[in-house]
Coordinates of C-alpha atoms (C1' of nucleotides) in Angstrom, one line a residue:
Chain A
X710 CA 143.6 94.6 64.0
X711 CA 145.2 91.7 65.6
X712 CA 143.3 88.9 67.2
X713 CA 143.8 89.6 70.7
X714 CA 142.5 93.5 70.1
X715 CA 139.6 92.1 68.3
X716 CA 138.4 90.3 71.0
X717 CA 138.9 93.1 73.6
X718 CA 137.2 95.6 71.2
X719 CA 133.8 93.3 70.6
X720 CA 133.6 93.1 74.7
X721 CA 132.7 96.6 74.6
X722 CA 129.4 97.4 75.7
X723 CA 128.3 99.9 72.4
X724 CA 130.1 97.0 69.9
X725 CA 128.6 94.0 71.5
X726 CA 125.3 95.4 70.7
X727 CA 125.9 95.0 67.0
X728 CA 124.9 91.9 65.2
X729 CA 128.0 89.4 65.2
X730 CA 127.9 89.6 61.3
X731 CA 127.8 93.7 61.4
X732 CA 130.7 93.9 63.9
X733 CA 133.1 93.1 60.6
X734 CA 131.7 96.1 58.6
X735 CA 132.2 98.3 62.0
X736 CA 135.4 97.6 62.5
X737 CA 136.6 97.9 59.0
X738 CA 138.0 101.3 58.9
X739 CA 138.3 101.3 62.7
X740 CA 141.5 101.8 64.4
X741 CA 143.0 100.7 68.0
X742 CA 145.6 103.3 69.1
X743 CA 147.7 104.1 71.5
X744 CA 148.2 107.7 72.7
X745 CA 150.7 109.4 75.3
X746 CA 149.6 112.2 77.5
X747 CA 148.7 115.6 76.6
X748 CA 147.8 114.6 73.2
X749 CA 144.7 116.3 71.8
X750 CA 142.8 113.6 70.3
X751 CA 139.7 116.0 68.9
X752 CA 139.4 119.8 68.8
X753 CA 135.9 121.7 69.0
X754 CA 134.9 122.9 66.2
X755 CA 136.2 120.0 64.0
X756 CA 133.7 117.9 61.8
X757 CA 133.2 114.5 63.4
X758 CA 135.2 111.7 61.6
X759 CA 135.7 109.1 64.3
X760 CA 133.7 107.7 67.4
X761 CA 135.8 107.3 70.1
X762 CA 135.8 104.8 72.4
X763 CA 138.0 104.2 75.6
X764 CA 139.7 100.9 75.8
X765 CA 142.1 102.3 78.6
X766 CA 143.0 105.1 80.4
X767 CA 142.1 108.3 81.1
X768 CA 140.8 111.8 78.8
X769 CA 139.3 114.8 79.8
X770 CA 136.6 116.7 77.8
X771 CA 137.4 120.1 77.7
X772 CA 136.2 123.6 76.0
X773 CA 137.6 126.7 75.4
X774 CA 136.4 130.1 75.0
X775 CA 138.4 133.4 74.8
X776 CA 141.6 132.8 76.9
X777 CA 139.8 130.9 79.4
X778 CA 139.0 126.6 79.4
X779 CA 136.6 124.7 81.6
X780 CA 136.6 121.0 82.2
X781 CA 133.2 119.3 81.2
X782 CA 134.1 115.8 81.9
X783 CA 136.7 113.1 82.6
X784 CA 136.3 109.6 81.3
X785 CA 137.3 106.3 82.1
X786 CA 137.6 102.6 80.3
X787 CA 134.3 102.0 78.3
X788 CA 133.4 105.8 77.7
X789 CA 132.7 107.1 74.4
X790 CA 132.6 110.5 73.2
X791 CA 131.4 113.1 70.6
X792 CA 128.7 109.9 70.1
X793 CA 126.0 113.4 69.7
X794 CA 128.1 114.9 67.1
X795 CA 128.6 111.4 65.1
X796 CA 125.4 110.7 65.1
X797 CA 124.0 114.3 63.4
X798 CA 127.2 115.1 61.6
X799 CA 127.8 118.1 63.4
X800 CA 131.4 119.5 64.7
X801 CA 132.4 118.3 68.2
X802 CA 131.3 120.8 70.9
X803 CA 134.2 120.0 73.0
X804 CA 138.0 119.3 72.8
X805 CA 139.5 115.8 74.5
X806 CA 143.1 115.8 75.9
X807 CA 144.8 112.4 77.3
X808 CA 145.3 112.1 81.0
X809 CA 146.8 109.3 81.4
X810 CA 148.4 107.2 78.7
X811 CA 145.5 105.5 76.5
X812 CA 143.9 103.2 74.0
X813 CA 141.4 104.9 72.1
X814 CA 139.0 102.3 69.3
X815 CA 137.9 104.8 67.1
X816 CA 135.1 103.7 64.4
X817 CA 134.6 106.3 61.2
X818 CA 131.4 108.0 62.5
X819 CA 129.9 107.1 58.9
X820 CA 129.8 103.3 59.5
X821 CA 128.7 104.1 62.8
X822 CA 125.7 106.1 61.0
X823 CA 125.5 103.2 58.6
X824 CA 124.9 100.8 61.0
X825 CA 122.7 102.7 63.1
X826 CA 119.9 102.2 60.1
X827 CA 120.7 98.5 59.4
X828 CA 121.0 97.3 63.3
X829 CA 118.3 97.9 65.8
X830 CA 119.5 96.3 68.6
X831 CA 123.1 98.4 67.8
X832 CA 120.7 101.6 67.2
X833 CA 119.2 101.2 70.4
X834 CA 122.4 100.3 72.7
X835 CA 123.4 103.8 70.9
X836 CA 120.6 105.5 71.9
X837 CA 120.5 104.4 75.2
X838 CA 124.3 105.9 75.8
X839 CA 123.3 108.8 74.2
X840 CA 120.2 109.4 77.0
X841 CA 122.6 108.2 79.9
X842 CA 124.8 111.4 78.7
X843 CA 122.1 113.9 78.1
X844 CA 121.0 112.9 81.8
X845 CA 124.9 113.3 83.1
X846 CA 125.3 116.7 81.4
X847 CA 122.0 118.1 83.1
X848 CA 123.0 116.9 86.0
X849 CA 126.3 118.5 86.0
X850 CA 124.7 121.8 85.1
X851 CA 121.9 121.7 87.5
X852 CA 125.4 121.1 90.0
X853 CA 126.3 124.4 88.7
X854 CA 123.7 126.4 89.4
X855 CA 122.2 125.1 93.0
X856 CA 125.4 124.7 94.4
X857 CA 128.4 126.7 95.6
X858 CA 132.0 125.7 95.4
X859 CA 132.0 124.1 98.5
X860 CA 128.8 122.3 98.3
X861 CA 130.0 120.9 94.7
X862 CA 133.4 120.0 96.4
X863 CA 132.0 117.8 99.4
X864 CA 129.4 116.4 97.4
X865 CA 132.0 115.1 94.8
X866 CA 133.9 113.8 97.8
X867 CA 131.0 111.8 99.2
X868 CA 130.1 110.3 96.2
X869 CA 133.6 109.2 95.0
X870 CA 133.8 108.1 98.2
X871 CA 131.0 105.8 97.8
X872 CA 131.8 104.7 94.0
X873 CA 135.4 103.2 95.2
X874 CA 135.2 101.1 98.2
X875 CA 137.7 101.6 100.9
X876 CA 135.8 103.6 103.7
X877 CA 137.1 106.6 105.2
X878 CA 139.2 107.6 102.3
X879 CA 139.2 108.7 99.0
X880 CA 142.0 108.6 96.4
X881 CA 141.7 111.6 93.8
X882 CA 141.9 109.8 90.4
X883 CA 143.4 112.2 88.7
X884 CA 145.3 115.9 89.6
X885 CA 143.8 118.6 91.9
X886 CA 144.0 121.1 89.0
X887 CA 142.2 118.8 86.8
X888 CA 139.4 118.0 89.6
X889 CA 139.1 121.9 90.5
X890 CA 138.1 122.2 86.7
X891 CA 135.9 119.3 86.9
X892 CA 133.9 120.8 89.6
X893 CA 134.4 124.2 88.0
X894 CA 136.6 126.4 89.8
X895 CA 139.8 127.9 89.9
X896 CA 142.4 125.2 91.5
X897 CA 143.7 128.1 94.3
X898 CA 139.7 128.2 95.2
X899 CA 139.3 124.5 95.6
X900 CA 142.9 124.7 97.6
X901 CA 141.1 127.2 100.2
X902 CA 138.0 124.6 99.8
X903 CA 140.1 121.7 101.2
X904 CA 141.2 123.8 103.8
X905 CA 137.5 124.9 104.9
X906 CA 136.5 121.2 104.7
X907 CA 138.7 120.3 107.3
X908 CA 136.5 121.4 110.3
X909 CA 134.0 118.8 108.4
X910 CA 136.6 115.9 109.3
X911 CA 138.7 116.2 105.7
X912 CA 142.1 115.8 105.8
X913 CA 143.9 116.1 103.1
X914 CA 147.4 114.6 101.9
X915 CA 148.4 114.5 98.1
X916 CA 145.9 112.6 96.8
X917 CA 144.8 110.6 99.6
X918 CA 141.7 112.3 101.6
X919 CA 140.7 110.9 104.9
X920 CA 137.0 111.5 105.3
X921 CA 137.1 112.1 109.2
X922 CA 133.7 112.5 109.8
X923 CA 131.3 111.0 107.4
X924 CA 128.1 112.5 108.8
X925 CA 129.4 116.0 109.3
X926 CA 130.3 115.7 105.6
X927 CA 127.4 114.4 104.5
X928 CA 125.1 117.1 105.6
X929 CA 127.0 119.7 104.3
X930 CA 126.9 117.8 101.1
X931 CA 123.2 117.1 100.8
X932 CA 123.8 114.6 98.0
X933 CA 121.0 114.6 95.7
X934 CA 120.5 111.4 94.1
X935 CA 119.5 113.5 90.7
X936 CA 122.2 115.3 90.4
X937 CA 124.5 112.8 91.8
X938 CA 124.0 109.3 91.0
X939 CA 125.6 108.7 87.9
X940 CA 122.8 105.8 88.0
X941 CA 119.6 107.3 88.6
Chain B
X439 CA 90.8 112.7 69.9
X440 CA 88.7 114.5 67.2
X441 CA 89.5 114.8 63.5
X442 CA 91.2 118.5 63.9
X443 CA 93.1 117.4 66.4
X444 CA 94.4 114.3 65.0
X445 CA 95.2 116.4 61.8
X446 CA 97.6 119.2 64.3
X447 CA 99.1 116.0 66.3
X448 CA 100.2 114.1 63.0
X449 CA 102.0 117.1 61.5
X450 CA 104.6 117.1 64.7
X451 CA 107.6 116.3 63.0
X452 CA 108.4 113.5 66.0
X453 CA 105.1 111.7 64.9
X454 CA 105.2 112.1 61.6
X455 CA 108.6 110.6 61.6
X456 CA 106.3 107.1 62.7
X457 CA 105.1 105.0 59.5
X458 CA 101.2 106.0 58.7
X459 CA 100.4 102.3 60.2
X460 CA 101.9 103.0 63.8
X461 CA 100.5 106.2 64.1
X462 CA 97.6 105.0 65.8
X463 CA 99.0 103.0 68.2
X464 CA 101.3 105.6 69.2
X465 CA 98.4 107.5 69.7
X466 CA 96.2 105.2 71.4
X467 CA 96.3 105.9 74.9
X468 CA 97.5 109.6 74.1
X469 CA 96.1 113.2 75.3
X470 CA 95.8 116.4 73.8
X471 CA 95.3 118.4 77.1
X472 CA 94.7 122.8 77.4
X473 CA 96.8 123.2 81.1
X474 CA 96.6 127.1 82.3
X475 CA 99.6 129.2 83.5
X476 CA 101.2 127.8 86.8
X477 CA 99.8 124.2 86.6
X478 CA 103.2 121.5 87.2
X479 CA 103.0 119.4 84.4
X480 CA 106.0 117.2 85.7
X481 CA 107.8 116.9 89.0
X482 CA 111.5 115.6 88.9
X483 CA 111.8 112.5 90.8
X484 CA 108.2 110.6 89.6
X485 CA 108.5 108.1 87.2
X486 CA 108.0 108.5 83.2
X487 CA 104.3 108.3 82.5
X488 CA 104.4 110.2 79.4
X489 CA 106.6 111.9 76.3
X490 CA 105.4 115.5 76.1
X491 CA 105.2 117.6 73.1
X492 CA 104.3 120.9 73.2
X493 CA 101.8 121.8 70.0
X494 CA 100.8 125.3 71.5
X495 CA 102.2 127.7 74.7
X496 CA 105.5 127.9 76.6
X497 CA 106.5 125.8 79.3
X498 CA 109.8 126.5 81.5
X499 CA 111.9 123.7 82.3
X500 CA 113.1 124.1 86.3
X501 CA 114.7 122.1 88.8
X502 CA 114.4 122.3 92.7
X503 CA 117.7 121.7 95.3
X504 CA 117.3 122.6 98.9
X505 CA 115.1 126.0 98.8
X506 CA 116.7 127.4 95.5
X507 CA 115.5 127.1 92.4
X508 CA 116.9 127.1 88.2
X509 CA 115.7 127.7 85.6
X510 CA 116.8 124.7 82.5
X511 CA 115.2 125.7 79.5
X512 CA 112.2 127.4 78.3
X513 CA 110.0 125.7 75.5
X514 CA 107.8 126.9 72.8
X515 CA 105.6 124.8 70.3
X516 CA 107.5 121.8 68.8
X517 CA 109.6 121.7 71.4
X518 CA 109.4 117.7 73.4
X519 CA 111.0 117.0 77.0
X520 CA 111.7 114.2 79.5
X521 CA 112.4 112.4 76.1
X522 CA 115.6 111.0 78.1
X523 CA 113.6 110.0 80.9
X524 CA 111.0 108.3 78.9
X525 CA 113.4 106.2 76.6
X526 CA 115.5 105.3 79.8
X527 CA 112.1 104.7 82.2
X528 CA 114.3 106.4 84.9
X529 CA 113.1 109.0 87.2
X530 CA 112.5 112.6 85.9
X531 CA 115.4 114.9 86.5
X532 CA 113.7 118.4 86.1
X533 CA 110.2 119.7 86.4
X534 CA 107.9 121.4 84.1
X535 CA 105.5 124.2 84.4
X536 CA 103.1 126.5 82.1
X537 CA 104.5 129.9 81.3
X538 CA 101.8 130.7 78.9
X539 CA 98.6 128.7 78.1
X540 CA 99.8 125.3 77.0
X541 CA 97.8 122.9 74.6
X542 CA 100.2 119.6 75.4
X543 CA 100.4 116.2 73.7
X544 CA 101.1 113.2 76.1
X545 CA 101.9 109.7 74.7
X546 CA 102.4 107.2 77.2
X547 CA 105.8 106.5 77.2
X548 CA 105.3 102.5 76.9
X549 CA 104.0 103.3 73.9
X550 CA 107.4 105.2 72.8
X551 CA 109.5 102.7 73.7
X552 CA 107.8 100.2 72.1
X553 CA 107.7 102.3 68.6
X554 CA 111.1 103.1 69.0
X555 CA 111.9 98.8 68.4
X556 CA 109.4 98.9 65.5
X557 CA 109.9 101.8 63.5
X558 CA 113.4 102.6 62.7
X559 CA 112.4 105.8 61.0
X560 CA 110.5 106.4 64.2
X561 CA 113.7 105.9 66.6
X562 CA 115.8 107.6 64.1
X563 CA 114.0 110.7 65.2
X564 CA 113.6 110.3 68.6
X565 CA 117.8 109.8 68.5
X566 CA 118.4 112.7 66.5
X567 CA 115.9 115.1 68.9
X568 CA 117.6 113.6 71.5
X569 CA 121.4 114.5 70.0
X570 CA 120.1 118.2 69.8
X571 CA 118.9 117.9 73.3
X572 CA 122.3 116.8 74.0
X573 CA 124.3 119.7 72.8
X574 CA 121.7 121.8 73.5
X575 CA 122.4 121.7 77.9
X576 CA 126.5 120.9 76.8
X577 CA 126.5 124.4 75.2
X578 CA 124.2 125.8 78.4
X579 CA 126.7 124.5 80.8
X580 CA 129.6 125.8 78.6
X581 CA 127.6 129.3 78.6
X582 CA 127.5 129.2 82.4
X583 CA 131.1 128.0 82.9
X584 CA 132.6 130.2 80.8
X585 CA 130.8 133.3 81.0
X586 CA 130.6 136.3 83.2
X587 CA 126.4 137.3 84.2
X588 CA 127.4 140.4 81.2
X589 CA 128.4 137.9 78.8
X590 CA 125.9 135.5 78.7
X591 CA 123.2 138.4 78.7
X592 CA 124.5 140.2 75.9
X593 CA 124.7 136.9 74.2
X594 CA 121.5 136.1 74.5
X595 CA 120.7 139.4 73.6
X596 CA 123.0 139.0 70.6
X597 CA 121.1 135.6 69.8
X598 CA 117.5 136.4 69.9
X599 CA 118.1 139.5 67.9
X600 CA 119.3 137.5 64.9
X601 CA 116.8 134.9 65.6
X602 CA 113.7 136.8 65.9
X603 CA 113.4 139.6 62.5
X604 CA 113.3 143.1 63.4
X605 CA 116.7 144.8 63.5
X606 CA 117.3 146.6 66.4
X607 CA 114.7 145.8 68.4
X608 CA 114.0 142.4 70.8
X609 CA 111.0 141.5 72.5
X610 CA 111.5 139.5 75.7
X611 CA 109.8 136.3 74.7
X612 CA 108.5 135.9 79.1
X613 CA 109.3 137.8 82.3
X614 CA 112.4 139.0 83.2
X615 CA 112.4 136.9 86.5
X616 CA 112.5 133.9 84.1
X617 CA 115.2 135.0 81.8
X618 CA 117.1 135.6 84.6
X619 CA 116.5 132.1 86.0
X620 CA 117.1 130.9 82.5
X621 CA 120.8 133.3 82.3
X622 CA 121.4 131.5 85.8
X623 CA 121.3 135.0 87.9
X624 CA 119.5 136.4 90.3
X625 CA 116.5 138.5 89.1
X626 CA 118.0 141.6 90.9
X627 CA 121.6 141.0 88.8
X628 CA 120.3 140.9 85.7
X629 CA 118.1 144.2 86.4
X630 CA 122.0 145.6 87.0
X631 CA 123.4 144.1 84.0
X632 CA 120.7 146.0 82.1
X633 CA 121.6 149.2 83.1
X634 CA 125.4 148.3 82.4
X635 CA 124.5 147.6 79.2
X636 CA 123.6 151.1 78.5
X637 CA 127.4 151.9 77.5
X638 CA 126.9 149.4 75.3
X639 CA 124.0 151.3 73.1
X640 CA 121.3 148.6 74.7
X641 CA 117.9 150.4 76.0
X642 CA 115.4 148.8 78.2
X643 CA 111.7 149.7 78.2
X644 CA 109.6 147.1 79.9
X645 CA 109.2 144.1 77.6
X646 CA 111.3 146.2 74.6
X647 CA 114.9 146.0 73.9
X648 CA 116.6 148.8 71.6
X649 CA 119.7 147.8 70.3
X650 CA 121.4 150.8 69.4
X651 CA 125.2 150.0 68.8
X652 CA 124.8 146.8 67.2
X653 CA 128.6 146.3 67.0
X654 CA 129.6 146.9 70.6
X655 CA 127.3 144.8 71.7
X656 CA 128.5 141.9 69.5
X657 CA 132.0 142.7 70.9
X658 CA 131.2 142.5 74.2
X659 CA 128.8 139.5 73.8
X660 CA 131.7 137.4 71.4
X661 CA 129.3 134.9 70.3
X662 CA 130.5 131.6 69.2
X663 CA 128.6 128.8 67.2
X664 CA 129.8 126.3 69.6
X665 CA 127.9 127.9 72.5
X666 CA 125.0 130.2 71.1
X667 CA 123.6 129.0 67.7
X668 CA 120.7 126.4 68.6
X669 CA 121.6 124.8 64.9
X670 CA 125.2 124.1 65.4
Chain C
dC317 C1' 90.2 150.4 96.1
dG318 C1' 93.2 147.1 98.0
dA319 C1' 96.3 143.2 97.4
dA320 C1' 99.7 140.8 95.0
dG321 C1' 103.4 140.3 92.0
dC322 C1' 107.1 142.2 89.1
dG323 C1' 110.9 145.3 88.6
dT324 C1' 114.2 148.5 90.3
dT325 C1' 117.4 150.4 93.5
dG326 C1' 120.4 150.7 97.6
dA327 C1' 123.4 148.6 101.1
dG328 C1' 126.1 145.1 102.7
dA329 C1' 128.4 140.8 102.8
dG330 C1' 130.3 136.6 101.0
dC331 C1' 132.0 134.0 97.3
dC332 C1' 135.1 133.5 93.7
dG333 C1' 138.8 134.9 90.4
dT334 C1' 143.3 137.0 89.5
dC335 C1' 148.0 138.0 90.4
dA336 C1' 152.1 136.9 92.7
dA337 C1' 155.3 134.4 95.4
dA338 C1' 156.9 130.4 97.7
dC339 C1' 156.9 125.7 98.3
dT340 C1' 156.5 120.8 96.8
dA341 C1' 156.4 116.8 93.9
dC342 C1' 157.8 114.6 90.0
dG343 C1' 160.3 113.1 85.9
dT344 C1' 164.4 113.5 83.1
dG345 C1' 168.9 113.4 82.0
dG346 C1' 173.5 113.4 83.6
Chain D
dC1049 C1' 171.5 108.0 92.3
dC1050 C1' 171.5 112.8 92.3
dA1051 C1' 170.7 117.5 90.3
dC1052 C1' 167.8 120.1 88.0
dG1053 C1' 163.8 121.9 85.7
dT1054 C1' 159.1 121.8 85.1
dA1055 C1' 154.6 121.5 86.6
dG1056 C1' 151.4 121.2 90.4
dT1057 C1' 149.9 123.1 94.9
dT1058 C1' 149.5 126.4 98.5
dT1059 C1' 149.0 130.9 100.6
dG1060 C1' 148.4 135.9 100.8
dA1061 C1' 146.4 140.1 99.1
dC1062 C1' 143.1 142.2 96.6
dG1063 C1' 139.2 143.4 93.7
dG1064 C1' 135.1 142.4 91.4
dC1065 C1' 131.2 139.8 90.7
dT1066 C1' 127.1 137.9 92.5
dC1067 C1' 123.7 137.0 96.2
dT1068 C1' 120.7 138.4 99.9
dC1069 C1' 117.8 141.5 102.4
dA1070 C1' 115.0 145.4 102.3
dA1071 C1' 112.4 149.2 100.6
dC1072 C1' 109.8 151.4 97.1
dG1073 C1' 107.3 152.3 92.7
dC1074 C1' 104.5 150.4 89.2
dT1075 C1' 101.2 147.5 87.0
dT1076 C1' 97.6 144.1 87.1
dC1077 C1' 93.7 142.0 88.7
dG1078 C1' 90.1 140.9 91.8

DNA sequence: CGAAGCGTTGAGAGCCGTCAAACTACGTGG
DNA sequence: CCACGTAGTTTGACGGCTCTCAACGCTTCG
C-alpha cells in the first residue's frame, strides 16, 4: 500500500480505533481496490474472508431468493459490511453489487478477529458499529411492517430531504429502480407512488424532486424518529 | 439475591462469559424479578436502564407506529434484548411484554458497559450475542421481503418442525394472534393461509399442527439457511 | 351465568405485483 | 458529433394478495 492510501485508510473511523502499533498487523494482508460498476464484490452464502470497508463510492446490499431480489441497503464512504459475519465466521447473509465506481479496503476477517482480542479500544469501536447496524436493520424492518408503500416513500423523501441540505428539493442519490428496491417495492409501484405524491406538493423530474409543500408531506409521512433517524 | 438464585443467574452463558471476580459487580445493583402475563417490561423510546435476560417465560418483542402494531420477535429463556440499546445508551427501539410468566434478570446497564472495557472475555460475548442478534432481524426482514404470507408460514412451519422433536406434529409455541403478528399478517390472513395449507397435507386442530405430506410442504415452504435456520 | 377474548368465516375494498408496450435517457462506438 | 443499442422509467390492464369490518361460535374465567 502506498503512502498516500495508507494515510487515507488509518482516517477511517473502525481503523483509527486500533492502537497505532496494531494498525501495521491490520493492514498486512489488507488490500485497497478499485472496482467498476456492477461488480459483485461478495455473494451470500460465501464464507467471510474479507471486511469491507468503503473508501469511495457507492454498493448496494442485496439478497436473493428463488427468482426474486430485494435491496437491503445502500452504502456510502465510511460503511462497512458483512462486519456480523466476520466477526462469528459465518457466511454473508447478503450479496454487495457496486453502484457507482469504488474503492473498497478490505482487511482478512481473521486479523480483524485477531485484533479484536488484543485491542480493546479496536474491539469496542467494532462493537459499537455492529449495535448502530443491528439498530438500522430493525428499523428498516419495523418500516416494513407499519408502513405502506406510500408512507415508506414520503417518509424516505422527508428525511433525505433533511440529511442533504438544500431546502425544497431532493436529489435521488442513486436510480429510481434501485431506490424502489431500497424501500421495497416494485419500481412501476413507486412510479404510480410519485405520481400520488404530487397532490402532497412533489414534483418530480429525473432525479431532482421539488418538495412543494413541506407540511402536507410531512403529515403524510409521520416520520418517526425510531425508525427514521439513522441517529437515534 | 439468595444463594439459588445466584447459582441459576451465574449459569447464563452471557454472565458466565464475565471472569468469577466481576461477577459480582455485574451483579450488584441487579434484579431477579417474577412479572405476570401482560405487564410492559420496556417501552421503546425511554432510555436504557437495564440489559434483560430472560432465565424463565416468554416475552414478545413489539413495536407501536400510529395505531398499528408488530410483532419483532418472541423470546424464551436464554434469550437477552435491548442489548443494542444498552451498549449504545440510546433510546429503546421496540417494547417488551410477558407472554407467559416471566422470571427476568436486569443488570443495570452502566454496569454492562463498564464490564464490557474490563473483561474482554466478557465483551467478547456480549459482541458475539449481539452478531446473532444481527442476522437474526437481517434474515426476518429478508423473510418479509421476499416472501408471500404462504411462504413465510409454511416456513415457519417447516422450521419449528425440525426444531422441536416429534415428526409430524408442531405445537404452536403461543397464540395464533401472536404468530401472526410475529409472520407480519393480519390474525384473520393467517387463519386463511391455514386452511390453504390443507392441499398441502397440513391439519389444524387448536394449538396442534399435523403435518401430513412432509415433502409438499417443504416444497412449497423452500427453506433456505440464509433466511430460516437460527444457527446459520 | 355472563363477559371477554380468541379464532373463524364472509364480504368488500384497496394495495401491490406482474406483464406488456411505449417512451426516455444514457453511454458507446462509428 | 451523431446513430444506435441498452437500460431505466412510465403507463395501462389485470389479477391476486392482504387488510378491514362485521358477525358468529367457542372457550375461559370471574
Amino acid at each position: 500500500m502506498r503512502p498516500e492510501e495508507l494515510e487515507l485508510v488509518q482516517a477511517i473511523p473502525l481503523v483509527a480505533n486500533a492502537a497505532p502499533e496494531h494498525v501495521g498487523e491490520l493492514l498486512r494482508g489488507a488490500f485497497l481496490q478499485r472496482f467498476p460498476v456492477h461488480v459483485e464484490l461478495v455473494r451470500e452464502g460465501e464464507p467471510p474472508d474479507f471486511l469491507h470497508i468503503i473508501v469511495e463510492g457507492q454498493i448496494e446490499l442485496f439478497s436473493r431468493y428463488r427468482d426474486r431480489e430485494t435491496t437491503v441497503a445502500v452504502l456510502g464512504p465510511g460503511g462497512s459490511f458483512i462486519l456480523a459475519a466476520v466477526l462469528l465466521d459465518k457466511p454473508y447473509l447478503k450479496s454487495a453489487r457496486v453502484l457507482s465506481p469504488a474503492r473498497i479496503l478490505m482487511i482478512p476477517s481473521e486479523a480483524v478477529r485477531n485484533l479484536f482480542g488484543i485491542d480493546a479500544n479496536f474491539a469496542r469501536g467494532l462493537t459499537n458499529e455492529l449495535a448502530v447496524a443491528y439498530r438500522g436493520v430493525l428499523k428498516e424492518l419495523k418500516n416494513q411492517k407499519l408502513r405502506s408503500s406510500l408512507e415508506r416513500t414520503a417518509a424516505w423523501l422527508v428525511r433525505h430531504h433533511a440529511e442533504v441540505g438544500n431546502p425544497g428539493e431532493v436529489a435521488l442519490p442513486f436510480d429510481k429502480k434501485v431506490l424502489a428496491g431500497r424501500l421495497g417495492m416494485a419500481p412501476e409501484v413507486l412510479s404510480r407512488t410519485f405520481v400520488t405524491l404530487q397532490a402532497y406538493g412533489v414534483a418530480v423530474n429525473g432525479r431532482r424532486i421539488v418538495i412543494g409543500d413541506p407540511p402536507a408531506l410531512f403529515k403524510l409521512a409521520a416520520p418517526d424518529d425510531l425508525i427514521d433517524d439513522p441517529h437515534a
